[in-house]
């Protein structure tokens, strides 16, 4: 097991599963400068560590993440918003999406503003029954950022996305599940266990196949069917040459569970 010395997050790699816990509970894990820097560093660490096959993202205390630290905006030298979004938020969102490992958001409580964006950038969202999602941007006179305007309509449809963004009404966990904003809701006290169980399951799958499947899904959201078919064929050519594919076939014939090595 490995853990790194961050101030505002905890990063823990336990076998094949790494967990990033946003850890500024007194500020509902709002994203200040340090947290953004450390979050990106931890995502990069998960990418670098070949032993890590799945990443869980969660929050400490009663919140998942309340978005940008609004108090920091009153401090000198915070930087123009457009630049902060481009230089600090965009790399985090792309870091999660380009991570060639499944990312599970274990949404333990309230998520607001860019905190929702973080959850949306994960591949799979599990939510505690106490969680809620607020597209809070307009409350402070801002527009959705960090991918919220891209992810949300793809998950819940244009009209629902527009309503949630325009009204900023909180979406309770059960409603989030009903509209497809989260994969499923679990009792708060079981959230991390459920996330770890799912992560451990995914960690037994062929890592290269999951990495390529994640790439395929990302591409499929942007291109038409013909291009998606072509992309699938070229990634299948890569997967088909892998040792994991050979192992999967052998395990099938020998009627035993496969042991995937990730190459
Ligand atoms: O650089 C940029 O600005 C660009 C990026 C922008 C992207 C964004 O994320 S914009 C949207 C920012 N987030 C919000 O607008 C949400 C603000 N927070 C809230 O609306 C509410 O706190 C919640 C709905 C999340 C939770 O409400 P509640 O009643 O459960 O808790 P609370 O009492 O409001 O908050 C508890 C503490 O957390 C409180 O601190 P205190 O007064 O006890 O010392 C509160 O100030 C603090 N807190 C909550 N959210 C933030 C925060 N501190 C700093 N920044 C926050 N975003």
mmCIF file of C-alpha atoms and ligand atoms in Angstrom:
data_model
loop_
_atom_site.group_PDB
_atom_site.id
_atom_site.type_symbol
_atom_site.label_atom_id
_atom_site.label_comp_id
_atom_site.label_asym_id
_atom_site.label_seq_id
_atom_site.Cartn_x
_atom_site.Cartn_y
_atom_site.Cartn_z
ATOM 1 C CA UNK A 1 0.000 0.000 0.000
ATOM 2 C CA UNK A 2 1.318 3.496 -0.743
ATOM 3 C CA UNK A 3 0.140 6.916 0.408
ATOM 4 C CA UNK A 4 1.486 10.314 -0.568
ATOM 5 C CA UNK A 5 1.980 13.398 1.559
ATOM 6 C CA UNK A 6 -0.557 15.891 0.242
ATOM 7 C CA UNK A 7 -2.211 18.628 2.332
ATOM 8 C CA UNK A 8 -5.687 18.877 0.842
ATOM 9 C CA UNK A 9 -6.248 15.415 -0.563
ATOM 10 C CA UNK A 10 -5.361 11.892 0.440
ATOM 11 C CA UNK A 11 -3.946 9.544 -2.169
ATOM 12 C CA UNK A 12 -3.769 5.895 -1.361
ATOM 13 C CA UNK A 13 -2.809 3.063 -3.683
ATOM 14 C CA UNK A 14 -3.911 -0.249 -2.260
ATOM 15 C CA UNK A 15 -2.929 -2.990 -4.688
ATOM 16 C CA UNK A 16 -4.666 -2.351 -7.979
ATOM 17 C CA UNK A 17 -7.059 0.287 -6.605
ATOM 18 C CA UNK A 18 -6.030 3.885 -5.960
ATOM 19 C CA UNK A 19 -8.295 6.260 -4.051
ATOM 20 C CA UNK A 20 -8.167 10.025 -4.121
ATOM 21 C CA UNK A 21 -10.081 11.623 -1.247
ATOM 22 C CA UNK A 22 -10.706 15.361 -1.431
ATOM 23 C CA UNK A 23 -9.924 16.452 2.096
ATOM 24 C CA UNK A 24 -10.941 20.013 2.997
ATOM 25 C CA UNK A 25 -14.117 19.007 4.831
ATOM 26 C CA UNK A 26 -14.556 22.345 6.648
ATOM 27 C CA UNK A 27 -14.918 23.996 3.226
ATOM 28 C CA UNK A 28 -16.957 21.108 1.814
ATOM 29 C CA UNK A 29 -13.859 20.102 -0.177
ATOM 30 C CA UNK A 30 -14.036 23.284 -2.258
ATOM 31 C CA UNK A 31 -11.307 23.479 -4.874
ATOM 32 C CA UNK A 32 -8.659 25.967 -3.822
ATOM 33 C CA UNK A 33 -5.344 26.379 -5.598
ATOM 34 C CA UNK A 34 -3.538 23.739 -3.530
ATOM 35 C CA UNK A 35 -6.296 21.176 -3.907
ATOM 36 C CA UNK A 36 -6.376 21.609 -7.674
ATOM 37 C CA UNK A 37 -2.577 21.213 -7.874
ATOM 38 C CA UNK A 38 -2.594 18.158 -5.633
ATOM 39 C CA UNK A 39 -5.567 16.569 -7.374
ATOM 40 C CA UNK A 40 -3.825 16.810 -10.730
ATOM 41 C CA UNK A 41 -0.600 15.419 -9.242
ATOM 42 C CA UNK A 42 -2.504 12.479 -7.751
ATOM 43 C CA UNK A 43 -4.281 11.718 -11.037
ATOM 44 C CA UNK A 44 -0.868 11.720 -12.734
ATOM 45 C CA UNK A 45 0.493 9.414 -10.031
ATOM 46 C CA UNK A 46 -2.390 6.991 -10.662
ATOM 47 C CA UNK A 47 -1.599 7.158 -14.380
ATOM 48 C CA UNK A 48 2.115 6.495 -13.800
ATOM 49 C CA UNK A 49 1.720 3.605 -11.350
ATOM 50 C CA UNK A 50 1.441 0.452 -13.438
ATOM 51 C CA UNK A 51 0.138 -1.500 -10.451
ATOM 52 C CA UNK A 52 -2.923 0.775 -10.259
ATOM 53 C CA UNK A 53 -5.759 -0.428 -12.472
ATOM 54 C CA UNK A 54 -8.742 1.539 -11.177
ATOM 55 C CA UNK A 55 -9.129 4.970 -9.577
ATOM 56 C CA UNK A 56 -11.801 5.963 -7.045
ATOM 57 C CA UNK A 57 -12.514 9.641 -6.418
ATOM 58 C CA UNK A 58 -14.397 10.596 -3.268
ATOM 59 C CA UNK A 59 -14.668 13.304 -0.610
ATOM 60 C CA UNK A 60 -14.130 13.501 3.128
ATOM 61 C CA UNK A 61 -16.951 14.558 5.437
ATOM 62 C CA UNK A 62 -20.464 15.464 4.360
ATOM 63 C CA UNK A 63 -19.562 16.793 0.891
ATOM 64 C CA UNK A 64 -18.102 15.387 -2.268
ATOM 65 C CA UNK A 65 -16.978 18.817 -3.501
ATOM 66 C CA UNK A 66 -18.541 22.313 -3.409
ATOM 67 C CA UNK A 67 -16.775 23.461 -6.584
ATOM 68 C CA UNK A 68 -14.420 26.393 -6.850
ATOM 69 C CA UNK A 69 -13.367 27.839 -3.482
ATOM 70 C CA UNK A 70 -15.356 31.047 -3.692
ATOM 71 C CA UNK A 71 -13.538 32.645 -0.733
ATOM 72 C CA UNK A 72 -10.255 32.307 -2.591
ATOM 73 C CA UNK A 73 -11.662 34.641 -5.243
ATOM 74 C CA UNK A 74 -11.265 37.502 -2.705
ATOM 75 C CA UNK A 75 -7.577 36.787 -2.256
ATOM 76 C CA UNK A 76 -5.062 38.726 -4.293
ATOM 77 C CA UNK A 77 -3.332 36.961 -7.178
ATOM 78 C CA UNK A 78 -6.054 34.363 -7.726
ATOM 79 C CA UNK A 79 -5.875 34.890 -11.475
ATOM 80 C CA UNK A 80 -8.426 35.700 -14.157
ATOM 81 C CA UNK A 81 -11.237 33.155 -14.180
ATOM 82 C CA UNK A 82 -10.803 32.153 -17.833
ATOM 83 C CA UNK A 83 -7.142 31.446 -17.244
ATOM 84 C CA UNK A 84 -7.823 29.495 -14.038
ATOM 85 C CA UNK A 85 -10.386 27.353 -15.842
ATOM 86 C CA UNK A 86 -8.067 26.707 -18.787
ATOM 87 C CA UNK A 87 -4.887 26.159 -16.828
ATOM 88 C CA UNK A 88 -6.111 24.552 -13.606
ATOM 89 C CA UNK A 89 -9.448 22.841 -14.253
ATOM 90 C CA UNK A 90 -9.078 21.636 -17.835
ATOM 91 C CA UNK A 91 -5.974 19.493 -17.104
ATOM 92 C CA UNK A 92 -7.813 17.800 -14.216
ATOM 93 C CA UNK A 93 -10.840 16.947 -16.356
ATOM 94 C CA UNK A 94 -8.690 15.756 -19.253
ATOM 95 C CA UNK A 95 -6.500 13.882 -16.773
ATOM 96 C CA UNK A 96 -9.515 11.885 -15.605
ATOM 97 C CA UNK A 97 -10.882 11.304 -19.100
ATOM 98 C CA UNK A 98 -7.510 10.365 -20.598
ATOM 99 C CA UNK A 99 -6.520 8.152 -17.709
ATOM 100 C CA UNK A 100 -6.376 4.728 -19.319
ATOM 101 C CA UNK A 101 -7.992 3.161 -16.273
ATOM 102 C CA UNK A 102 -11.611 3.214 -15.116
ATOM 103 C CA UNK A 103 -12.486 6.105 -12.797
ATOM 104 C CA UNK A 104 -15.290 5.644 -10.276
ATOM 105 C CA UNK A 105 -16.691 8.714 -8.525
ATOM 106 C CA UNK A 106 -18.019 7.719 -5.107
ATOM 107 C CA UNK A 107 -20.173 10.767 -4.466
ATOM 108 C CA UNK A 108 -20.508 10.811 -0.702
ATOM 109 C CA UNK A 109 -22.475 14.043 -0.252
ATOM 110 C CA UNK A 110 -23.231 17.368 -1.840
ATOM 111 C CA UNK A 111 -21.569 18.165 -5.174
ATOM 112 C CA UNK A 112 -21.846 21.712 -6.522
ATOM 113 C CA UNK A 113 -20.453 23.657 -9.473
ATOM 114 C CA UNK A 114 -17.130 22.254 -10.609
ATOM 115 C CA UNK A 115 -17.627 19.544 -7.973
ATOM 116 C CA UNK A 116 -20.402 18.180 -10.205
ATOM 117 C CA UNK A 117 -18.054 18.485 -13.190
ATOM 118 C CA UNK A 118 -15.497 16.321 -11.376
ATOM 119 C CA UNK A 119 -18.104 13.631 -10.763
ATOM 120 C CA UNK A 120 -19.282 13.841 -14.381
ATOM 121 C CA UNK A 121 -15.731 13.332 -15.663
ATOM 122 C CA UNK A 122 -15.597 9.909 -13.993
ATOM 123 C CA UNK A 123 -16.575 6.848 -16.028
ATOM 124 C CA UNK A 124 -18.979 5.515 -13.409
ATOM 125 C CA UNK A 125 -20.774 7.351 -10.590
ATOM 126 C CA UNK A 126 -21.977 5.711 -7.398
ATOM 127 C CA UNK A 127 -23.826 8.034 -5.052
ATOM 128 C CA UNK A 128 -24.606 7.849 -1.356
ATOM 129 C CA UNK A 129 -28.308 8.204 -0.632
ATOM 130 C CA UNK A 130 -27.355 11.469 1.096
ATOM 131 C CA UNK A 131 -25.670 12.908 -2.030
ATOM 132 C CA UNK A 132 -27.042 15.733 -4.141
ATOM 133 C CA UNK A 133 -25.943 17.533 -7.289
ATOM 134 C CA UNK A 134 -26.269 21.281 -7.842
ATOM 135 C CA UNK A 135 -25.241 22.976 -11.067
ATOM 136 C CA UNK A 136 -24.556 26.043 -8.927
ATOM 137 C CA UNK A 137 -22.650 28.095 -11.506
ATOM 138 C CA UNK A 138 -25.457 30.547 -12.313
ATOM 139 C CA UNK A 139 -26.014 31.250 -8.605
ATOM 140 C CA UNK A 140 -22.721 33.087 -8.668
ATOM 141 C CA UNK A 141 -23.235 34.516 -12.146
ATOM 142 C CA UNK A 142 -21.070 31.963 -13.943
ATOM 143 C CA UNK A 143 -21.579 29.404 -16.683
ATOM 144 C CA UNK A 144 -20.925 25.660 -16.442
ATOM 145 C CA UNK A 145 -17.246 24.828 -16.827
ATOM 146 C CA UNK A 146 -14.859 21.918 -16.430
ATOM 147 C CA UNK A 147 -16.906 19.880 -18.883
ATOM 148 C CA UNK A 148 -20.317 20.240 -17.209
ATOM 149 C CA UNK A 149 -21.969 21.616 -20.372
ATOM 150 C CA UNK A 150 -20.509 18.722 -22.376
ATOM 151 C CA UNK A 151 -21.136 15.812 -20.032
ATOM 152 C CA UNK A 152 -24.536 16.766 -18.670
ATOM 153 C CA UNK A 153 -26.660 16.789 -21.867
ATOM 154 C CA UNK A 154 -24.977 13.563 -22.957
ATOM 155 C CA UNK A 155 -26.044 11.913 -19.709
ATOM 156 C CA UNK A 156 -29.487 13.364 -19.057
ATOM 157 C CA UNK A 157 -30.519 14.967 -22.378
ATOM 158 C CA UNK A 158 -30.573 18.604 -23.445
ATOM 159 C CA UNK A 159 -33.818 19.664 -21.801
ATOM 160 C CA UNK A 160 -32.985 18.269 -18.369
ATOM 161 C CA UNK A 161 -29.470 19.685 -18.587
ATOM 162 C CA UNK A 162 -30.852 23.103 -19.478
ATOM 163 C CA UNK A 163 -33.316 23.007 -16.585
ATOM 164 C CA UNK A 164 -30.681 21.955 -14.050
ATOM 165 C CA UNK A 165 -28.228 24.594 -15.272
ATOM 166 C CA UNK A 166 -30.787 27.420 -15.516
ATOM 167 C CA UNK A 167 -32.577 26.740 -12.206
ATOM 168 C CA UNK A 168 -29.569 25.468 -10.192
ATOM 169 C CA UNK A 169 -32.065 23.286 -8.318
ATOM 170 C CA UNK A 170 -30.340 20.509 -6.356
ATOM 171 C CA UNK A 171 -30.875 16.988 -7.666
ATOM 172 C CA UNK A 172 -31.224 14.504 -4.785
ATOM 173 C CA UNK A 173 -29.510 11.123 -5.185
ATOM 174 C CA UNK A 174 -32.650 9.125 -6.033
ATOM 175 C CA UNK A 175 -33.603 11.606 -8.757
ATOM 176 C CA UNK A 176 -30.010 11.590 -10.027
ATOM 177 C CA UNK A 177 -30.275 7.840 -10.471
ATOM 178 C CA UNK A 178 -33.680 8.120 -12.165
ATOM 179 C CA UNK A 179 -32.416 10.570 -14.794
ATOM 180 C CA UNK A 180 -29.132 8.760 -15.429
ATOM 181 C CA UNK A 181 -26.856 11.252 -13.725
ATOM 182 C CA UNK A 182 -25.466 8.460 -11.540
ATOM 183 C CA UNK A 183 -25.194 4.731 -12.127
ATOM 184 C CA UNK A 184 -26.700 3.835 -8.772
ATOM 185 C CA UNK A 185 -27.436 4.985 -5.261
ATOM 186 C CA UNK A 186 -26.317 3.043 -2.221
ATOM 187 C CA UNK A 187 -26.724 3.624 1.530
ATOM 188 C CA UNK A 188 -24.155 6.225 2.622
ATOM 189 C CA UNK A 189 -22.442 3.864 5.055
ATOM 190 C CA UNK A 190 -21.856 1.309 2.270
ATOM 191 C CA UNK A 191 -20.674 3.731 -0.428
ATOM 192 C CA UNK A 192 -16.935 3.157 -0.160
ATOM 193 C CA UNK A 193 -17.295 -0.598 0.207
ATOM 194 C CA UNK A 194 -19.483 -0.686 -2.907
ATOM 195 C CA UNK A 195 -16.998 1.468 -4.807
ATOM 196 C CA UNK A 196 -14.092 -0.741 -3.731
ATOM 197 C CA UNK A 197 -15.981 -3.920 -4.611
ATOM 198 C CA UNK A 198 -16.704 -2.584 -8.084
ATOM 199 C CA UNK A 199 -13.120 -1.314 -8.431
ATOM 200 C CA UNK A 200 -11.707 -4.688 -7.382
ATOM 201 C CA UNK A 201 -13.914 -6.402 -9.948
ATOM 202 C CA UNK A 202 -12.762 -4.054 -12.690
ATOM 203 C CA UNK A 203 -9.166 -4.609 -11.586
ATOM 204 C CA UNK A 204 -9.469 -8.289 -12.506
ATOM 205 C CA UNK A 205 -10.489 -7.424 -16.067
ATOM 206 C CA UNK A 206 -7.964 -7.090 -18.908
ATOM 207 C CA UNK A 207 -6.446 -3.621 -18.335
ATOM 208 C CA UNK A 208 -5.579 -2.981 -21.969
ATOM 209 C CA UNK A 209 -9.083 -3.946 -23.088
ATOM 210 C CA UNK A 210 -10.631 -1.536 -20.562
ATOM 211 C CA UNK A 211 -8.209 1.238 -21.504
ATOM 212 C CA UNK A 212 -9.055 0.831 -25.185
ATOM 213 C CA UNK A 213 -12.781 0.546 -24.441
ATOM 214 C CA UNK A 214 -12.593 3.838 -22.531
ATOM 215 C CA UNK A 215 -10.928 5.438 -25.563
ATOM 216 C CA UNK A 216 -13.652 4.027 -27.810
ATOM 217 C CA UNK A 217 -16.425 5.395 -25.615
ATOM 218 C CA UNK A 218 -14.799 8.817 -25.549
ATOM 219 C CA UNK A 219 -14.492 8.864 -29.337
ATOM 220 C CA UNK A 220 -18.006 7.517 -29.840
ATOM 221 C CA UNK A 221 -19.429 10.576 -28.077
ATOM 222 C CA UNK A 222 -17.877 12.819 -30.704
ATOM 223 C CA UNK A 223 -18.114 11.063 -34.069
ATOM 224 C CA UNK A 224 -20.699 9.422 -36.313
ATOM 225 C CA UNK A 225 -21.277 5.657 -36.615
ATOM 226 C CA UNK A 226 -18.934 5.065 -39.557
ATOM 227 C CA UNK A 227 -15.997 6.703 -37.822
ATOM 228 C CA UNK A 228 -16.823 4.873 -34.585
ATOM 229 C CA UNK A 229 -16.881 1.544 -36.447
ATOM 230 C CA UNK A 230 -13.521 2.307 -38.016
ATOM 231 C CA UNK A 231 -12.027 3.343 -34.668
ATOM 232 C CA UNK A 232 -13.358 0.179 -33.009
ATOM 233 C CA UNK A 233 -11.701 -1.916 -35.703
ATOM 234 C CA UNK A 234 -8.314 -0.237 -35.213
ATOM 235 C CA UNK A 235 -8.446 -0.581 -31.411
ATOM 236 C CA UNK A 236 -9.616 -4.181 -31.769
ATOM 237 C CA UNK A 237 -6.512 -4.832 -33.851
ATOM 238 C CA UNK A 238 -4.413 -3.647 -30.882
ATOM 239 C CA UNK A 239 -6.423 -5.598 -28.304
ATOM 240 C CA UNK A 240 -6.378 -8.686 -30.529
ATOM 241 C CA UNK A 241 -2.567 -8.731 -30.506
ATOM 242 C CA UNK A 242 -2.325 -8.503 -26.719
ATOM 243 C CA UNK A 243 -1.144 -11.221 -24.369
ATOM 244 C CA UNK A 244 -4.301 -10.575 -22.353
ATOM 245 C CA UNK A 245 -6.424 -11.610 -25.337
ATOM 246 C CA UNK A 246 -4.409 -14.833 -25.668
ATOM 247 C CA UNK A 247 -4.809 -15.402 -21.913
ATOM 248 C CA UNK A 248 -8.556 -14.756 -22.140
ATOM 249 C CA UNK A 249 -8.917 -17.320 -24.918
ATOM 250 C CA UNK A 250 -6.782 -19.872 -23.085
ATOM 251 C CA UNK A 251 -8.750 -19.379 -19.863
ATOM 252 C CA UNK A 252 -11.999 -19.837 -21.771
ATOM 253 C CA UNK A 253 -10.854 -23.136 -23.280
ATOM 254 C CA UNK A 254 -9.365 -24.358 -20.002
ATOM 255 C CA UNK A 255 -12.507 -23.315 -18.084
ATOM 256 C CA UNK A 256 -10.562 -21.258 -15.512
ATOM 257 C CA UNK A 257 -10.553 -17.576 -14.530
ATOM 258 C CA UNK A 258 -8.131 -15.489 -16.606
ATOM 259 C CA UNK A 259 -5.068 -13.775 -15.110
ATOM 260 C CA UNK A 260 -4.617 -10.528 -16.981
ATOM 261 C CA UNK A 261 -1.268 -8.723 -16.919
ATOM 262 C CA UNK A 262 -2.133 -5.600 -18.875
ATOM 263 C CA UNK A 263 -0.193 -6.163 -22.071
HETATM 264 O O1 LIG B 1 -11.992 30.222 -10.601
HETATM 265 C C1 LIG B 1 -13.238 30.163 -10.759
HETATM 266 O O2 LIG B 1 -14.036 30.771 -10.062
HETATM 267 C C2 LIG B 1 -13.758 29.385 -11.899
HETATM 268 C C3 LIG B 1 -14.455 28.130 -11.526
HETATM 269 C C4 LIG B 1 -15.769 28.092 -11.246
HETATM 270 C C5 LIG B 1 -16.462 26.805 -11.109
HETATM 271 C C6 LIG B 1 -17.394 26.708 -9.938
HETATM 272 O O3 LIG B 1 -17.321 25.731 -9.248
HETATM 273 S S1 LIG B 1 -18.520 27.969 -9.631
HETATM 274 C C7 LIG B 1 -19.544 27.299 -8.392
HETATM 275 C C8 LIG B 1 -18.888 27.366 -7.021
HETATM 276 N N1 LIG B 1 -19.650 26.670 -5.998
HETATM 277 C C9 LIG B 1 -20.789 27.123 -5.506
HETATM 278 O O4 LIG B 1 -21.363 28.116 -5.919
HETATM 279 C C10 LIG B 1 -21.358 26.375 -4.317
HETATM 280 C C11 LIG B 1 -21.257 27.199 -3.061
HETATM 281 N N2 LIG B 1 -21.738 26.459 -1.897
HETATM 282 C C12 LIG B 1 -23.048 26.260 -1.689
HETATM 283 O O5 LIG B 1 -23.914 26.639 -2.446
HETATM 284 C C13 LIG B 1 -23.403 25.522 -0.434
HETATM 285 O O6 LIG B 1 -22.329 25.609 0.468
HETATM 286 C C14 LIG B 1 -23.724 24.029 -0.682
HETATM 287 C C15 LIG B 1 -25.045 23.908 -1.448
HETATM 288 C C16 LIG B 1 -22.619 23.329 -1.447
HETATM 289 C C17 LIG B 1 -23.890 23.331 0.681
HETATM 290 O O7 LIG B 1 -24.764 24.075 1.489
HETATM 291 P P1 LIG B 1 -24.821 23.785 3.069
HETATM 292 O O8 LIG B 1 -25.911 24.642 3.617
HETATM 293 O O9 LIG B 1 -24.942 22.317 3.261
HETATM 294 O O10 LIG B 1 -23.385 24.192 3.654
HETATM 295 P P2 LIG B 1 -22.850 25.683 3.928
HETATM 296 O O11 LIG B 1 -23.200 26.059 5.318
HETATM 297 O O12 LIG B 1 -23.259 26.574 2.825
HETATM 298 O O13 LIG B 1 -21.263 25.462 3.812
HETATM 299 C C18 LIG B 1 -20.487 24.887 4.878
HETATM 300 C C19 LIG B 1 -19.137 25.559 4.890
HETATM 301 O O14 LIG B 1 -18.487 25.320 3.636
HETATM 302 C C20 LIG B 1 -19.265 27.078 5.026
HETATM 303 O O15 LIG B 1 -18.137 27.536 5.728
HETATM 304 P P3 LIG B 1 -18.298 28.334 7.115
HETATM 305 O O16 LIG B 1 -19.191 29.504 6.831
HETATM 306 O O17 LIG B 1 -18.947 27.340 8.034
HETATM 307 O O18 LIG B 1 -16.899 28.691 7.498
HETATM 308 C C21 LIG B 1 -19.185 27.537 3.591
HETATM 309 O O19 LIG B 1 -18.741 28.873 3.458
HETATM 310 C C22 LIG B 1 -18.145 26.565 3.044
HETATM 311 N N3 LIG B 1 -18.272 26.448 1.587
HETATM 312 C C23 LIG B 1 -19.237 25.851 0.894
HETATM 313 N N4 LIG B 1 -19.032 25.979 -0.394
HETATM 314 C C24 LIG B 1 -17.884 26.666 -0.532
HETATM 315 C C25 LIG B 1 -17.387 26.970 0.727
HETATM 316 N N5 LIG B 1 -16.267 27.662 0.917
HETATM 317 C C26 LIG B 1 -15.622 28.078 -0.194
HETATM 318 N N6 LIG B 1 -16.050 27.811 -1.449
HETATM 319 C C27 LIG B 1 -17.159 27.109 -1.660
HETATM 320 N N7 LIG B 1 -17.535 26.807 -2.918
#
